[in-house]
Coordinates of C-alpha atoms in Angstrom, one line a residue:
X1 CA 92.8 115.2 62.1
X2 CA 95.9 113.4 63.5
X3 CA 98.1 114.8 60.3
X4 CA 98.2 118.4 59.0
X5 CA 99.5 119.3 55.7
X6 CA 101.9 122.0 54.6
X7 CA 99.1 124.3 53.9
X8 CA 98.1 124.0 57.3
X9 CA 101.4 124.8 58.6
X10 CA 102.6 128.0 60.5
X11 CA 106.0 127.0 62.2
X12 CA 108.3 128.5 60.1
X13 CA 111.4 127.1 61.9
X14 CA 110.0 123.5 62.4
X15 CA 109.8 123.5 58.7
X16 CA 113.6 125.3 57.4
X17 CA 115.2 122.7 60.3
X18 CA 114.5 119.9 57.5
X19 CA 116.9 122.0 55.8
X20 CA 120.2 121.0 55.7
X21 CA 123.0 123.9 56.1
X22 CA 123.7 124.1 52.8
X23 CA 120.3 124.6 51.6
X24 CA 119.8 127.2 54.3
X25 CA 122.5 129.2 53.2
X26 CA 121.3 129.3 49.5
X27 CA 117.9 130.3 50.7
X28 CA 119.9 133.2 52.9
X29 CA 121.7 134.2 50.4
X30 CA 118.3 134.6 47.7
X31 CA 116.6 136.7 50.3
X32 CA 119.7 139.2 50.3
X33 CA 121.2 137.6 53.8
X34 CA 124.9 138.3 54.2
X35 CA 127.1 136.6 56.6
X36 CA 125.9 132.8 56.5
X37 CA 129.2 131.5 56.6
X38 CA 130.3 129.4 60.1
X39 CA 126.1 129.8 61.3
X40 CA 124.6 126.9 62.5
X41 CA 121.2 126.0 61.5
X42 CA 119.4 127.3 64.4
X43 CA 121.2 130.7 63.6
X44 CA 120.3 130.6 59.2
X45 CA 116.7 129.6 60.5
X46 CA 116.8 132.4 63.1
X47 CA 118.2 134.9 60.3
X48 CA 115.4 133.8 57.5
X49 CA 112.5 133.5 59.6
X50 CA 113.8 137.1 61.2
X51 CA 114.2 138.3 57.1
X52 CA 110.5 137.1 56.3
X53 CA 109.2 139.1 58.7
X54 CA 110.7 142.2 57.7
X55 CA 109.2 144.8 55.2
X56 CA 111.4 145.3 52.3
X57 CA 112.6 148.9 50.9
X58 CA 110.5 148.7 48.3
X59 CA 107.6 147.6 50.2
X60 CA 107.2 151.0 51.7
X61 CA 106.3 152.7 48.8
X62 CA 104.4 149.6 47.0
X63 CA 101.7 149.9 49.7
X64 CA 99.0 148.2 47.5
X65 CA 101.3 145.3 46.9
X66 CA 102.6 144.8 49.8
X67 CA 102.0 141.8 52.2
X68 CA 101.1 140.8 55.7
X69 CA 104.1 139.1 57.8
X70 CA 101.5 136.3 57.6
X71 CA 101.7 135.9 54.3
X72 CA 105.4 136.0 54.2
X73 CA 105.6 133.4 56.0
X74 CA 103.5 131.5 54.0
X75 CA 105.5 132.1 51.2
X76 CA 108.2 131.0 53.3
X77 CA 106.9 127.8 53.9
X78 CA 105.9 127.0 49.9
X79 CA 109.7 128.0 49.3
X80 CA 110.7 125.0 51.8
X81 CA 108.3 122.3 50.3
X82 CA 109.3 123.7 46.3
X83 CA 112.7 121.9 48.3
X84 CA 111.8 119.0 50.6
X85 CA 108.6 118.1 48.8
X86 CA 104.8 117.5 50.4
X87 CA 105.4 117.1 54.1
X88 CA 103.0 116.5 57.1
X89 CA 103.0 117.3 61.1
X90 CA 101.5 115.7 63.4
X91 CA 98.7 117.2 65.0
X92 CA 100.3 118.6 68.7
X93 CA 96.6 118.1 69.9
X94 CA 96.2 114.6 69.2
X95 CA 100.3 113.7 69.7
X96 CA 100.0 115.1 73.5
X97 CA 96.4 112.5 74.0
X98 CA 99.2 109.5 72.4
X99 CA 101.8 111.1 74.6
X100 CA 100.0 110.7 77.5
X101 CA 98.2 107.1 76.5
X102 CA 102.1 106.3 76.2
X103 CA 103.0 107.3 79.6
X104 CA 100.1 105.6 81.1
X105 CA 101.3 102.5 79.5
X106 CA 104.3 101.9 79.4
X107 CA 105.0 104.1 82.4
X108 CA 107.6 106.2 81.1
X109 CA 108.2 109.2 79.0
X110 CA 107.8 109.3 75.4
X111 CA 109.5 111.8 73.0
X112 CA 113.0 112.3 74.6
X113 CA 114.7 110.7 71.6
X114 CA 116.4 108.3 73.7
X115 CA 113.0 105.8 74.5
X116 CA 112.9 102.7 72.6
X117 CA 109.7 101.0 74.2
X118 CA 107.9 101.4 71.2
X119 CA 110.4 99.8 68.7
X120 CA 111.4 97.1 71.2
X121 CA 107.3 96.1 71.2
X122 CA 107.3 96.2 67.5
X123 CA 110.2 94.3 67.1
X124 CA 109.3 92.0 69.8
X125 CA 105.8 91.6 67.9
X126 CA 107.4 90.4 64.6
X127 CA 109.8 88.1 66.4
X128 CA 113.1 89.9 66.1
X129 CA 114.0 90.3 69.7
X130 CA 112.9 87.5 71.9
X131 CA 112.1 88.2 75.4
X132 CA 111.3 85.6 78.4
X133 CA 107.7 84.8 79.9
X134 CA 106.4 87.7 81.9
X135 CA 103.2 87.8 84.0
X136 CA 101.8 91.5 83.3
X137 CA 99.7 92.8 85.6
X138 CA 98.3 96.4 84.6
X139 CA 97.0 98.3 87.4
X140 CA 94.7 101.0 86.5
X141 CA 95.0 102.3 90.2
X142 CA 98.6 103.8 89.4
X143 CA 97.0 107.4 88.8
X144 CA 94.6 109.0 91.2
X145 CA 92.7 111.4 88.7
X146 CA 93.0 112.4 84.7
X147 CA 94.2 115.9 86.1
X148 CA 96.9 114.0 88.1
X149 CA 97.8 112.6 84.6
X150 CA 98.5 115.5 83.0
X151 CA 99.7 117.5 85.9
X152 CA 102.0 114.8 85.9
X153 CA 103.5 114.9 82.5
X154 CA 103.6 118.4 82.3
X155 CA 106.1 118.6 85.4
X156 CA 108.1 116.0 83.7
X157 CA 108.6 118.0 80.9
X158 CA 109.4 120.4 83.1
X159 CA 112.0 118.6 85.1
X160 CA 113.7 117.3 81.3
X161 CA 114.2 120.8 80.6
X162 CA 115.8 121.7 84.1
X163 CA 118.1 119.0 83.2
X164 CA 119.3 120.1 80.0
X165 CA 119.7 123.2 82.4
X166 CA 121.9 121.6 84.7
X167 CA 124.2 119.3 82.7
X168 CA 125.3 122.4 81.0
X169 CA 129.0 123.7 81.4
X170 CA 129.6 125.7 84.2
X171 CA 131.0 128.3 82.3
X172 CA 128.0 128.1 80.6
X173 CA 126.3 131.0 82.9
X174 CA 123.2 132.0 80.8
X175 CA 121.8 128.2 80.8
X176 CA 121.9 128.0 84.2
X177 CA 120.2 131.4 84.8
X178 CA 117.1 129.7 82.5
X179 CA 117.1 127.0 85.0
X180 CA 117.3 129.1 88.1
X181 CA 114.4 131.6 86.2
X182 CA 112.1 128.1 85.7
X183 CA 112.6 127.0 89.0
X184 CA 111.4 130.3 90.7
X185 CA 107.6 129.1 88.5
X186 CA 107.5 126.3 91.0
X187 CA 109.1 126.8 94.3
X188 CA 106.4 128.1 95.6
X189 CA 104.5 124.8 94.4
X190 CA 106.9 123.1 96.2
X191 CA 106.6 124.8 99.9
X192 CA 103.1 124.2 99.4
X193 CA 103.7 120.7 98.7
X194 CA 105.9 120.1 101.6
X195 CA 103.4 122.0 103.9
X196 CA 100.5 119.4 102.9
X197 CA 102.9 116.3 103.7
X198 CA 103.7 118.0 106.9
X199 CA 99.8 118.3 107.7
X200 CA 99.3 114.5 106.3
X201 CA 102.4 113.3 108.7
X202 CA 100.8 114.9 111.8
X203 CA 97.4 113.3 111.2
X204 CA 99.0 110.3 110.9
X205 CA 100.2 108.3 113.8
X206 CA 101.2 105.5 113.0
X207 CA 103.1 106.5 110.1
X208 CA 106.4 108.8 110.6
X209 CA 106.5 112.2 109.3
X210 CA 106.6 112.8 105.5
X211 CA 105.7 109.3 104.8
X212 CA 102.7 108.9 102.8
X213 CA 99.8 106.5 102.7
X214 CA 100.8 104.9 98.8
X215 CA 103.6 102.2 98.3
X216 CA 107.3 103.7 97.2
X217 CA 107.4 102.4 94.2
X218 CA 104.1 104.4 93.0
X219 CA 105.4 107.8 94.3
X220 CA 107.5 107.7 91.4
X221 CA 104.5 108.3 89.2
X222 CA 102.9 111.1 91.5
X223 CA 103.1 115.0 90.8
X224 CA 105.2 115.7 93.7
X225 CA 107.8 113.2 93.0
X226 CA 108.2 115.4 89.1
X227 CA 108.2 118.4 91.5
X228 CA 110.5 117.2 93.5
X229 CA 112.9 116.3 90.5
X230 CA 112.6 119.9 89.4
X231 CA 113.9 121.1 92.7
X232 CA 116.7 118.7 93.1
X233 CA 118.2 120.2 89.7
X234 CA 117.9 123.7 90.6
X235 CA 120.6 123.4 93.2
X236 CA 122.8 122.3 91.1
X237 CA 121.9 125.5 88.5
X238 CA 122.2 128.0 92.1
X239 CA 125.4 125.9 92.8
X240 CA 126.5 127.1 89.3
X241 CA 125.6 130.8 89.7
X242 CA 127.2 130.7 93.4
X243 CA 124.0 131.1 95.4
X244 CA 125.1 129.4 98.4
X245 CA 122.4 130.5 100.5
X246 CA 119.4 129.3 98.4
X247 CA 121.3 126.2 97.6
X248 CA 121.3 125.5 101.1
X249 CA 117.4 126.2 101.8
X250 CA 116.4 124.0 98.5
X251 CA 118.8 121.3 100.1
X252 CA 117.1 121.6 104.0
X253 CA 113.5 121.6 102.5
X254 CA 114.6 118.6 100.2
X255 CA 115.9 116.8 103.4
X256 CA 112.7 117.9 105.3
X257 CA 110.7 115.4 103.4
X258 CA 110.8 111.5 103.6
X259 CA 108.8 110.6 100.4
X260 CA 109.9 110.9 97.7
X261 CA 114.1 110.3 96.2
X262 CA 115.4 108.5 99.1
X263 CA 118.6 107.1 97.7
X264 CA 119.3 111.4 96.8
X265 CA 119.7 112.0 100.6
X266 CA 123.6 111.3 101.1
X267 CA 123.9 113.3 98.2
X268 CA 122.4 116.3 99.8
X269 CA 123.9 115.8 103.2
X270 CA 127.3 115.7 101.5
X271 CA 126.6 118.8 99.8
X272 CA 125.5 120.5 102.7
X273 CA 128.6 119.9 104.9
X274 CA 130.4 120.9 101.5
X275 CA 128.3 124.5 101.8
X276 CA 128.9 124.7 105.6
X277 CA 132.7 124.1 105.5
X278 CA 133.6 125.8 102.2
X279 CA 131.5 128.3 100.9
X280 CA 129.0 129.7 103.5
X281 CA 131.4 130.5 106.5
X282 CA 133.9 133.7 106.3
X283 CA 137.7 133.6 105.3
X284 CA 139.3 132.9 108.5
X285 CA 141.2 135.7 109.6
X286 CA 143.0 134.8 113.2
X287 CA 143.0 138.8 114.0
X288 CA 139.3 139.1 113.8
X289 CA 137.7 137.3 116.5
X290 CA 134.3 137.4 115.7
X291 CA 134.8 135.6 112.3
X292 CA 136.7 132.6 113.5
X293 CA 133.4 132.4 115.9
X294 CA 131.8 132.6 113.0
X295 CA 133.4 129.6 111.2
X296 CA 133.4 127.6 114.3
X297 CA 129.8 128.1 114.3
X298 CA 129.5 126.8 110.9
X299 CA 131.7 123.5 111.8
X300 CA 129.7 122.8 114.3
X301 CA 126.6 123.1 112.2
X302 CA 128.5 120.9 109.8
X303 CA 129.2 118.7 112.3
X304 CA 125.5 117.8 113.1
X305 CA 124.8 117.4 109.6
X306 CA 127.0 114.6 109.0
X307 CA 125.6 113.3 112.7
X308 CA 121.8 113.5 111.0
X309 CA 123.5 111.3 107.7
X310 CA 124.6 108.8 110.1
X311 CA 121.4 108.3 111.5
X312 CA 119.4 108.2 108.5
X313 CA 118.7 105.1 107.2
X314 CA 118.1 105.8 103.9
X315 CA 121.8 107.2 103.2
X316 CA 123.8 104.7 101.1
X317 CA 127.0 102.9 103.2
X318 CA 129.5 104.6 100.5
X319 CA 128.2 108.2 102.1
X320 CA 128.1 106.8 105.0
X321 CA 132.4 106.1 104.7
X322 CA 132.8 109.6 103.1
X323 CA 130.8 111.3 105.9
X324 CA 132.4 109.6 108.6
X325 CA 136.0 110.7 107.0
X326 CA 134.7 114.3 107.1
X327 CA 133.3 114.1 110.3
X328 CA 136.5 112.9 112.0
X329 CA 138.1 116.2 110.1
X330 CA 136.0 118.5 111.0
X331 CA 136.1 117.0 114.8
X332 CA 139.8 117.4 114.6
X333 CA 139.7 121.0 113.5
X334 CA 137.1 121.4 116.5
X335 CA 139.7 120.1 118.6
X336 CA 136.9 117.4 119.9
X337 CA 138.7 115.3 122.8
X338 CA 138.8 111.5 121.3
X339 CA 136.0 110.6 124.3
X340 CA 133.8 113.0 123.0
X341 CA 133.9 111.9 119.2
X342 CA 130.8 110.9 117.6
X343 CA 130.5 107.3 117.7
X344 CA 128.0 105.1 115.5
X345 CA 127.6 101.8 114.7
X346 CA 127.2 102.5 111.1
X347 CA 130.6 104.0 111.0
X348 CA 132.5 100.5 112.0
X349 CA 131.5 98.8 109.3
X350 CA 135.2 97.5 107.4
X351 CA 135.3 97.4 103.5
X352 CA 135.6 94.0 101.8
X353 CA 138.6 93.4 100.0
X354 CA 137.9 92.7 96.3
X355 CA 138.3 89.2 95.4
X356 CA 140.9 88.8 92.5
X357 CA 140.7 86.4 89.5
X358 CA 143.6 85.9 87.6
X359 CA 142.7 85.2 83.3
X360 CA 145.1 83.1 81.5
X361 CA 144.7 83.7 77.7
X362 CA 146.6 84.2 74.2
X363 CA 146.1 87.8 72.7
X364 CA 144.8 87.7 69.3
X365 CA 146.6 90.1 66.8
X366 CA 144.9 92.0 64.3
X367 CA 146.2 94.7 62.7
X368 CA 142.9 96.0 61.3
X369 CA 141.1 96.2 64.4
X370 CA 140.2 99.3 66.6
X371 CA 139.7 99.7 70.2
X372 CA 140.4 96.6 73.1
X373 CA 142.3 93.7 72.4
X374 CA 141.3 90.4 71.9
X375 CA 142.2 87.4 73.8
X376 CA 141.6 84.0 73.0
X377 CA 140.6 82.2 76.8
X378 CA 140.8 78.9 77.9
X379 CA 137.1 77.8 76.4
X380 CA 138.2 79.3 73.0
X381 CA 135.9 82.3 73.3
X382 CA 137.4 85.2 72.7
X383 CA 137.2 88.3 74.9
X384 CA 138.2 91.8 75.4

């Protein structure tokens, strides 16, 4: 069945988070749990679930009456509906088949909180939002195989966990040791992946290397583009936990390939020189020889990497102005004669200067209003 009733329930925690904190803490504090005050909801459901679990005292010598941990948390459960009311879930089996018919549709996740497709359709339905005339063509090309499908979405999910991984706080050490621990699951997927496009390239000939056969545009919905999004966020979690070295190999294999994330590649190079020049060459030292070999070995290394940028074609022309900034720099610190600098046609192109309009208006007062101010302009439509 697509619903499931209380009595078929077993998540304990799914069912107290419709709790508010309040409620929690009166359920703590009837099941003998000290110390609820300042706990956040994940932590009273934590304590709860953790109490339900547990034997009690007089459990031990009540064998006959006692019950399974099963059965506690059953009780558990008929305490939170005596509260809430009757309550349904949906079936996870049948929600993952709509998940997927979802993706396939509208070609996008579903279940992120922040997707809207659905209520824009329904409210597009009933003539609430108005959109123009659209030809819609629906390809059912776009997936090579049901396994593709839900390798697919499975990856995605993934890749929306590595990211929750990523934007955490860098102080934040324990989340990004998650996502460096998930991405260890797959980075062996990955060489694998980038071996096969290697073997496709060179049986190709017409085609250059790491290119594949499908447009660029459907990549986006293949398995190794969600692979490749898992990747790209674990250097930012190695970054994080100051693992230089791997953060440098993840970049280099990333860079290797020329399917899929093209406009991420001036990105990486930047990063790369950042590595070379900062954090993977020793402390200079001018009494020890051998290390300030060392560091001019990583310049120079740095110095081909922003040569590489400038001769890639997919790297973006406000890179390209960064990366010909550092590589006059790291020239300079070279000590690179002025007729041997790199020279590229990319790196003379001049910046526009922004065109200015001047706004004549009358500002509108309001004492009762928050945020911008308003101006009444010329047409007598005001603006902010």
């Amino acid at each position: 069945s697509f619903l499931m009733n209380e009595s078929q329930l077993d998540d304990c925690n799914g069912a107290l988070m419709l709790l508010v904190s309040a409620e929690l803490k009166d359920m703590a504090k009837k099941r003998g749990i000290k110390q609820v005050t300042g706990k956040t909801k994940e932590v009273l459901c934590e304590m709860i679930t953790k109490s339900a679990k547990q034997r009690t005292v007089m459990s031990f010598f009540k064998k006959k009456n006692d019950v399974s941990p099963n059965n506690r948390l059953g009780e558990l459960i008929d305490d939170v509906v005596k509260i809430t009311g009757p309550m349904v879930k949906l079936n996870p089996v049948a929600a993952e088949l709509f998940e997927r018919i979802h993706m396939i549709f509208f070609r996008k996740q579903s279940g992120s909180g922040l997707d809207n497709t659905m209520k824009q359709a329904v409210l597009a339905l009933i003539g609430q939002i108005k959109f123009p005339q659209y030809t819609v063509l629906r390809s059912g090309n776009l997936f090579a195989s049901r396994e593709d499908v839900i390798q697919f979405k499975n990856l995605m999910k993934v890749g929306s966990d590595m990211a929750s991984f990523r934007h955490a706080l860098v102080k934040d050490i324990e989340q990004h040791k998650k996502g460096w621990e998930l991405y260890q699951e797959y980075c062996g997927a990955w060489s694998n992946h980038i071996e096969a496009l290697n073997r496709a390239a060179s049986r190709s000939v017409t085609q250059r290397p790491g290119i594949s056969g499908i447009e660029y545009w459907k990549r986006r919905f293949t398995p190794g583009y969600a692979l490749s999004r898992i990747v790209e966020h674990a250097t930012h979690c190695a970054a994080a936990l100051k693992k230089y070295e791997d953060e440098e190999k993840i970049l280099r294999s990333l860079l290797s390939q020329h399917t899929y994330r093209l406009n991420k590649r001036g990105e990486w190079y930047e990063r790369l020189v950042v590595l070379y020049n900062n954090h993977l060459r020793p402390r200079a030292n001018a009494k020890d020889k051998e290390a300030m070999s060392q560091i001019r070995q990583w310049m120079q290394l740095a110095r081909d990497t922003c040569i590489m940028a400038l001769n890639d074609e997919h790297v973006h022309r406000v890179v390209i102005h960064n990366l010909s900034q550092q590589l006059r720099k790291i020239e300079a610190k070279l000590g690179v004669t002025e007729d041997g600098q790199y020279e590229n046609e990319r790196m003379c192109l001049e910046w526009k200067d922004a065109p200015e309009h001047t706004v004549y208006g009358v500002r509108i007062k309001d004492r009762g209003r928050r945020g911008p101010s308003l101006w009444d302009g010329d047409d007598g439509i005001p603006c902010s």
